[in-house]
């Protein structure tokens, strides 16, 4: 069992706090993603779990054992980094095999374990090549195979796809997802890419300035963001967020008036997803000049200025409009989210 428990985990450098009193339990065999912008503390959290950074305060438990004082090699973890860290003088077979030699695994087991790992990442035809003869995606698969061959209790993956181009990221992401299902090993994955988080994770942990903002499944975080930071970080495009006043169930702001909103009177931030609104011929809740139009193939994204923000809506793929031309957007009250204007926290409503 490789349940991981973080208790009041904190990392400080002088007066700067990189991670602040993090409490989190990662279930055995769970695929957990730490997500957030650069400098939010996600990589520092992973490095403390790995033993590459010493915690200033708090406890790290892996499989019920406190590991704070253990060296990285004694924590039974395997890491996959942004940089592939392959040995250029070794071929693919020897790169994958290397962890077995270091850990003194009986030589009789090496070939079977190397071949199994190579098959899992589709590298069997490249075993005699050296890293310099491989593409970026192939080198990342070698790094994955080298982690798999160890058969660890925990995988730690730190931005493993960030050096790949867009097409390779998609295919390698699918491979990691399939491997996670097949291997059933507790995995912590660090990324700043919310698409990776949403597609890979059992649960997502969103961090900001060393503090956890929300923990939940991708669906929970997408459908019920805890605050405006999460709402503005998750989704492609991110949730539209408009500032305005709510009075008697009517939200009003720059170029916007939406009736039927259930919430307390006063200053609020109203949010909605681009795919939940629609362009209409007349009677829209948002009426404004078109700021821009983007053709995406399967849809057309239309943006306007409303509620002090740039607001986007997803229209039909054949929809066309000139920049500057007036557009009307319908925003159903039932799909709107409300947030406190001062702190940005979600306002829960009865209906």
Short mmCIF file of C-alpha atoms in Angstrom, two decimals:
data_model
loop_
_atom_site.label_atom_id
_atom_site.label_comp_id
_atom_site.label_asym_id
_atom_site.label_seq_id
_atom_site.Cartn_x
_atom_site.Cartn_y
_atom_site.Cartn_z
CA UNK A 1 0.00 0.00 0.00
CA UNK A 2 1.41 3.40 -0.97
CA UNK A 3 -0.95 5.94 0.55
CA UNK A 4 0.81 9.28 0.97
CA UNK A 5 -0.13 11.65 3.78
CA UNK A 6 1.11 15.23 4.13
CA UNK A 7 0.55 16.83 7.52
CA UNK A 8 1.10 20.57 7.95
CA UNK A 9 3.87 20.36 5.35
CA UNK A 10 5.72 23.67 5.14
CA UNK A 11 8.80 24.91 3.32
CA UNK A 12 10.48 28.21 4.09
CA UNK A 13 13.60 29.93 2.84
CA UNK A 14 14.27 32.71 5.31
CA UNK A 15 11.22 34.96 5.36
CA UNK A 16 9.78 33.46 2.15
CA UNK A 17 7.26 30.63 2.46
CA UNK A 18 7.12 28.37 -0.60
CA UNK A 19 4.60 25.87 0.79
CA UNK A 20 2.37 26.68 3.74
CA UNK A 21 0.83 24.07 6.08
CA UNK A 22 -0.31 21.65 3.40
CA UNK A 23 -2.57 18.83 4.55
CA UNK A 24 -3.35 16.21 1.94
CA UNK A 25 -3.96 12.47 1.63
CA UNK A 26 -3.20 10.73 -1.67
CA UNK A 27 -4.90 7.35 -1.80
CA UNK A 28 -3.13 4.14 -2.79
CA UNK A 29 -3.06 3.85 -6.63
CA UNK A 30 -4.49 7.36 -7.06
CA UNK A 31 -3.30 9.63 -9.88
CA UNK A 32 -3.10 13.07 -8.28
CA UNK A 33 -2.13 16.22 -10.18
CA UNK A 34 -0.60 19.29 -8.51
CA UNK A 35 -1.64 22.22 -10.70
CA UNK A 36 -0.86 25.90 -10.62
CA UNK A 37 1.17 28.73 -12.14
CA UNK A 38 4.94 29.01 -11.80
CA UNK A 39 6.01 29.67 -8.22
CA UNK A 40 2.84 28.25 -6.62
CA UNK A 41 4.68 25.55 -4.64
CA UNK A 42 3.71 22.45 -6.61
CA UNK A 43 7.26 21.36 -7.54
CA UNK A 44 8.54 22.18 -4.05
CA UNK A 45 5.83 19.94 -2.58
CA UNK A 46 6.88 17.10 -4.89
CA UNK A 47 10.57 17.60 -4.09
CA UNK A 48 9.83 17.34 -0.36
CA UNK A 49 7.95 14.09 -0.95
CA UNK A 50 10.91 12.81 -2.97
CA UNK A 51 13.43 13.87 -0.32
CA UNK A 52 15.18 16.35 -2.61
CA UNK A 53 14.06 19.24 -0.35
CA UNK A 54 13.95 19.13 3.43
CA UNK A 55 10.62 20.15 4.95
CA UNK A 56 10.78 23.12 7.35
CA UNK A 57 7.79 21.75 9.26
CA UNK A 58 5.32 18.91 9.06
CA UNK A 59 5.31 15.21 8.27
CA UNK A 60 5.45 13.08 5.12
CA UNK A 61 4.11 9.54 5.40
CA UNK A 62 4.38 6.95 2.64
CA UNK A 63 2.58 3.68 3.29
CA UNK A 64 2.12 4.68 6.92
CA UNK A 65 5.85 5.27 7.50
CA UNK A 66 7.23 8.73 8.28
CA UNK A 67 9.95 9.36 5.67
CA UNK A 68 11.15 12.88 6.54
CA UNK A 69 14.56 11.62 7.60
CA UNK A 70 15.04 9.09 4.80
CA UNK A 71 17.28 9.63 1.79
CA UNK A 72 15.53 9.72 -1.62
CA UNK A 73 16.88 6.27 -2.50
CA UNK A 74 15.18 4.77 0.57
CA UNK A 75 11.68 6.11 -0.15
CA UNK A 76 10.85 3.60 -2.94
CA UNK A 77 9.87 6.25 -5.47
CA UNK A 78 10.69 6.79 -9.15
CA UNK A 79 10.84 10.22 -10.74
CA UNK A 80 10.30 11.42 -14.31
CA UNK A 81 11.55 14.96 -14.92
CA UNK A 82 11.01 17.67 -17.51
CA UNK A 83 14.56 16.96 -18.69
CA UNK A 84 14.98 13.36 -19.80
CA UNK A 85 18.30 12.89 -17.92
CA UNK A 86 19.37 9.99 -20.14
CA UNK A 87 22.93 8.70 -20.41
CA UNK A 88 24.10 9.63 -23.95
CA UNK A 89 26.78 6.93 -24.07
CA UNK A 90 24.26 4.14 -23.35
CA UNK A 91 21.70 2.73 -25.74
CA UNK A 92 17.99 2.65 -24.86
CA UNK A 93 18.19 -0.88 -23.41
CA UNK A 94 21.02 0.07 -21.04
CA UNK A 95 19.34 3.34 -20.04
CA UNK A 96 16.21 1.45 -19.03
CA UNK A 97 18.26 -1.25 -17.30
CA UNK A 98 20.46 1.15 -15.33
CA UNK A 99 18.20 1.47 -12.21
CA UNK A 100 18.21 -2.33 -11.85
CA UNK A 101 22.01 -2.41 -11.80
CA UNK A 102 22.23 0.43 -9.28
CA UNK A 103 19.72 -1.25 -6.96
CA UNK A 104 21.50 -4.61 -7.34
CA UNK A 105 18.46 -6.44 -8.69
CA UNK A 106 19.51 -10.00 -9.64
CA UNK A 107 20.88 -9.99 -13.19
CA UNK A 108 18.61 -12.88 -14.17
CA UNK A 109 15.59 -10.56 -13.84
CA UNK A 110 16.97 -7.69 -15.89
CA UNK A 111 16.06 -8.69 -19.43
CA UNK A 112 12.46 -9.62 -18.66
CA UNK A 113 11.84 -6.40 -16.72
CA UNK A 114 13.51 -4.19 -19.33
CA UNK A 115 11.52 -5.77 -22.15
CA UNK A 116 8.26 -5.47 -20.23
CA UNK A 117 8.86 -1.76 -19.60
CA UNK A 118 9.92 -1.20 -23.22
CA UNK A 119 6.77 -2.90 -24.52
CA UNK A 120 4.58 -0.76 -22.29
CA UNK A 121 5.92 2.44 -23.85
CA UNK A 122 6.32 0.99 -27.37
CA UNK A 123 10.12 1.18 -27.55
CA UNK A 124 11.10 -2.39 -28.41
CA UNK A 125 12.30 -1.47 -31.91
CA UNK A 126 14.56 1.30 -30.58
CA UNK A 127 16.48 -0.58 -27.88
CA UNK A 128 19.82 -0.45 -29.73
CA UNK A 129 19.67 3.28 -30.45
CA UNK A 130 21.32 5.96 -28.35
CA UNK A 131 19.37 8.97 -26.99
CA UNK A 132 20.88 11.29 -29.63
CA UNK A 133 19.20 9.22 -32.34
CA UNK A 134 15.71 9.58 -30.82
CA UNK A 135 13.00 12.21 -31.05
CA UNK A 136 11.91 14.16 -27.99
CA UNK A 137 8.84 11.99 -27.55
CA UNK A 138 10.89 8.80 -27.78
CA UNK A 139 13.39 10.08 -25.21
CA UNK A 140 10.56 10.91 -22.82
CA UNK A 141 9.27 7.37 -23.26
CA UNK A 142 12.73 6.04 -22.36
CA UNK A 143 12.57 8.11 -19.18
CA UNK A 144 9.13 6.64 -18.44
CA UNK A 145 10.37 3.10 -19.06
CA UNK A 146 13.34 3.68 -16.76
CA UNK A 147 10.91 4.66 -14.00
CA UNK A 148 8.58 1.73 -14.72
CA UNK A 149 11.36 -0.88 -14.64
CA UNK A 150 12.02 -0.13 -10.97
CA UNK A 151 8.47 -1.19 -10.00
CA UNK A 152 8.30 1.52 -7.32
CA UNK A 153 5.51 2.20 -4.83
CA UNK A 154 5.19 5.80 -6.01
CA UNK A 155 5.73 7.66 -9.29
CA UNK A 156 6.58 11.37 -9.17
CA UNK A 157 6.34 13.20 -12.50
CA UNK A 158 7.51 16.81 -12.75
CA UNK A 159 6.34 18.57 -15.94
CA UNK A 160 7.26 15.51 -18.06
CA UNK A 161 5.60 16.80 -21.25
CA UNK A 162 6.63 20.45 -21.25
CA UNK A 163 9.57 19.92 -23.66
CA UNK A 164 7.39 18.23 -26.28
CA UNK A 165 5.56 19.87 -29.15
CA UNK A 166 1.75 20.06 -29.11
CA UNK A 167 1.14 16.87 -31.12
CA UNK A 168 3.60 14.81 -29.07
CA UNK A 169 2.10 16.13 -25.83
CA UNK A 170 -1.28 14.74 -26.83
CA UNK A 171 0.02 11.27 -27.75
CA UNK A 172 2.38 11.00 -24.76
CA UNK A 173 -0.38 12.20 -22.42
CA UNK A 174 -2.58 9.37 -23.69
CA UNK A 175 0.27 6.93 -23.08
CA UNK A 176 0.73 8.13 -19.49
CA UNK A 177 -3.03 7.80 -18.90
CA UNK A 178 -2.98 4.23 -20.21
CA UNK A 179 0.12 3.36 -18.17
CA UNK A 180 -1.52 4.70 -15.02
CA UNK A 181 -4.49 2.41 -15.59
CA UNK A 182 -2.26 -0.58 -16.28
CA UNK A 183 0.36 -0.10 -13.56
CA UNK A 184 -1.98 0.99 -10.74
CA UNK A 185 0.82 2.82 -8.90
CA UNK A 186 0.27 5.89 -6.73
CA UNK A 187 1.28 8.83 -8.92
CA UNK A 188 1.83 12.53 -8.22
CA UNK A 189 2.08 14.62 -11.37
CA UNK A 190 3.13 18.28 -11.42
CA UNK A 191 2.04 20.59 -14.23
CA UNK A 192 1.01 24.15 -15.03
CA UNK A 193 -1.10 22.89 -17.94
CA UNK A 194 -4.75 22.59 -16.93
CA UNK A 195 -5.54 20.38 -19.96
CA UNK A 196 -3.05 17.79 -18.70
CA UNK A 197 -4.56 18.02 -15.22
CA UNK A 198 -8.14 17.62 -16.42
CA UNK A 199 -7.39 14.68 -18.72
CA UNK A 200 -5.03 12.71 -16.47
CA UNK A 201 -6.09 13.19 -12.87
CA UNK A 202 -8.30 11.24 -10.52
CA UNK A 203 -8.10 14.36 -8.36
CA UNK A 204 -6.58 17.78 -8.93
CA UNK A 205 -4.93 19.98 -6.30
CA UNK A 206 -4.85 23.63 -7.37
CA UNK A 207 -2.21 25.75 -5.64
CA UNK A 208 -1.49 29.46 -5.44
CA UNK A 209 1.43 31.02 -3.58
CA UNK A 210 2.09 27.88 -1.59
CA UNK A 211 -1.52 27.40 -0.45
CA UNK A 212 -4.03 24.82 -1.69
CA UNK A 213 -7.05 26.53 -3.25
CA UNK A 214 -9.17 23.49 -4.05
CA UNK A 215 -8.96 19.68 -4.13
CA UNK A 216 -11.40 17.61 -6.16
CA UNK A 217 -12.08 15.57 -9.24
CA UNK A 218 -11.68 17.36 -12.58
CA UNK A 219 -15.48 17.49 -12.93
CA UNK A 220 -15.96 18.94 -9.44
CA UNK A 221 -13.37 21.65 -10.00
CA UNK A 222 -14.71 22.51 -13.45
CA UNK A 223 -18.35 22.60 -12.37
CA UNK A 224 -17.95 24.16 -8.90
CA UNK A 225 -14.75 26.22 -8.65
CA UNK A 226 -14.03 27.28 -5.06
CA UNK A 227 -12.98 30.82 -5.95
CA UNK A 228 -12.26 33.18 -8.82
CA UNK A 229 -8.63 32.02 -9.04
CA UNK A 230 -9.71 28.43 -9.73
CA UNK A 231 -12.51 29.57 -12.04
CA UNK A 232 -10.07 31.68 -14.05
CA UNK A 233 -7.41 28.96 -14.18
CA UNK A 234 -9.48 25.92 -15.20
CA UNK A 235 -11.06 25.61 -18.61
CA UNK A 236 -10.10 26.42 -22.18
CA UNK A 237 -11.12 29.15 -22.43
CA UNK A 238 -11.23 29.95 -18.74
CA UNK A 239 -14.51 30.87 -17.09
CA UNK A 240 -15.78 34.34 -17.94
CA UNK A 241 -15.75 36.53 -14.79
CA UNK A 242 -17.65 39.83 -14.72
CA UNK A 243 -17.92 42.35 -11.90
CA UNK A 244 -21.22 44.06 -11.14
CA UNK A 245 -24.10 44.56 -8.71
CA UNK A 246 -26.78 42.05 -7.78
CA UNK A 247 -30.09 43.65 -6.79
CA UNK A 248 -33.37 41.79 -6.48
CA UNK A 249 -32.08 38.87 -8.52
CA UNK A 250 -30.78 41.06 -11.35
CA UNK A 251 -27.05 41.24 -12.09
CA UNK A 252 -25.99 44.42 -13.85
CA UNK A 253 -22.66 45.75 -15.04
CA UNK A 254 -20.97 47.19 -18.09
CA UNK A 255 -22.93 45.99 -21.18
CA UNK A 256 -24.65 43.24 -19.16
CA UNK A 257 -27.97 42.65 -17.40
CA UNK A 258 -28.96 39.12 -16.34
CA UNK A 259 -32.22 38.48 -14.48
CA UNK A 260 -33.16 35.49 -12.31
CA UNK A 261 -29.88 35.22 -10.41
CA UNK A 262 -30.28 33.70 -6.96
CA UNK A 263 -27.90 35.37 -4.50
CA UNK A 264 -27.37 38.13 -1.94
CA UNK A 265 -27.68 41.77 -2.95
CA UNK A 266 -24.44 43.68 -3.32
CA UNK A 267 -21.21 43.70 -5.29
CA UNK A 268 -20.41 40.27 -6.79
CA UNK A 269 -18.40 38.57 -9.48
CA UNK A 270 -20.54 36.53 -11.87
CA UNK A 271 -19.02 33.71 -13.88
CA UNK A 272 -20.13 31.50 -16.75
CA UNK A 273 -18.52 29.14 -19.23
CA UNK A 274 -18.23 30.07 -22.90
CA UNK A 275 -20.04 26.90 -23.98
CA UNK A 276 -23.01 27.59 -21.67
CA UNK A 277 -23.94 30.90 -23.36
CA UNK A 278 -25.04 31.52 -26.93
CA UNK A 279 -25.20 34.24 -29.57
CA UNK A 280 -28.81 35.27 -30.26
CA UNK A 281 -30.43 37.56 -32.86
CA UNK A 282 -32.08 39.77 -30.22
CA UNK A 283 -32.98 39.99 -26.53
CA UNK A 284 -29.50 39.11 -25.26
CA UNK A 285 -28.32 39.56 -21.67
CA UNK A 286 -25.03 40.98 -22.96
CA UNK A 287 -25.12 43.55 -25.76
CA UNK A 288 -21.73 44.88 -26.89
CA UNK A 289 -19.51 45.47 -29.94
CA UNK A 290 -17.56 42.44 -31.13
CA UNK A 291 -14.00 42.63 -29.82
CA UNK A 292 -12.65 39.68 -31.78
CA UNK A 293 -13.72 36.49 -33.57
CA UNK A 294 -11.66 33.29 -33.71
CA UNK A 295 -12.35 30.32 -35.97
CA UNK A 296 -11.58 27.03 -34.21
CA UNK A 297 -12.86 24.58 -36.79
CA UNK A 298 -15.58 22.98 -34.65
CA UNK A 299 -16.81 26.34 -33.31
CA UNK A 300 -16.38 30.10 -33.55
CA UNK A 301 -15.30 32.02 -30.45
CA UNK A 302 -16.71 35.52 -30.15
CA UNK A 303 -15.36 37.97 -27.56
CA UNK A 304 -16.84 41.23 -26.23
CA UNK A 305 -16.11 43.65 -23.39
CA UNK A 306 -18.63 43.25 -20.55
CA UNK A 307 -18.57 43.59 -16.78
CA UNK A 308 -15.09 45.03 -16.90
CA UNK A 309 -13.65 41.94 -18.59
CA UNK A 310 -13.12 40.29 -21.95
CA UNK A 311 -15.99 37.79 -22.25
CA UNK A 312 -16.05 34.92 -24.76
CA UNK A 313 -18.91 32.81 -26.05
CA UNK A 314 -18.84 29.72 -28.23
CA UNK A 315 -20.96 30.08 -31.37
CA UNK A 316 -21.71 27.70 -34.24
CA UNK A 317 -18.73 26.90 -36.46
CA UNK A 318 -20.27 28.75 -39.43
CA UNK A 319 -21.08 31.91 -37.44
CA UNK A 320 -19.39 35.04 -38.78
CA UNK A 321 -19.40 38.66 -37.60
CA UNK A 322 -17.23 41.73 -38.23
CA UNK A 323 -15.09 43.17 -35.45
CA UNK A 324 -16.91 46.16 -34.02
CA UNK A 325 -20.36 44.95 -35.08
CA UNK A 326 -22.93 44.67 -32.25
CA UNK A 327 -23.55 41.17 -30.90
CA UNK A 328 -26.11 39.89 -28.40
CA UNK A 329 -25.35 37.01 -26.03
CA UNK A 330 -27.84 35.00 -24.00
CA UNK A 331 -26.58 33.87 -20.58
CA UNK A 332 -29.09 31.57 -18.80
CA UNK A 333 -29.29 32.41 -15.09
CA UNK A 334 -29.12 28.74 -14.12
CA UNK A 335 -25.59 28.27 -15.46
CA UNK A 336 -24.11 31.28 -13.66
CA UNK A 337 -21.68 31.12 -10.74
CA UNK A 338 -21.39 33.80 -8.06
CA UNK A 339 -18.29 34.83 -6.15
CA UNK A 340 -17.69 37.32 -3.37
CA UNK A 341 -16.35 40.56 -4.84
CA UNK A 342 -13.95 41.22 -1.94
CA UNK A 343 -12.32 37.80 -1.38
CA UNK A 344 -13.26 35.97 -4.56
CA UNK A 345 -14.76 32.97 -2.73
CA UNK A 346 -17.66 31.02 -4.15
CA UNK A 347 -21.12 32.06 -2.96
CA UNK A 348 -23.26 28.99 -2.42
CA UNK A 349 -26.92 29.48 -3.25
CA UNK A 350 -30.00 27.39 -2.59
CA UNK A 351 -31.10 27.16 -6.20
#
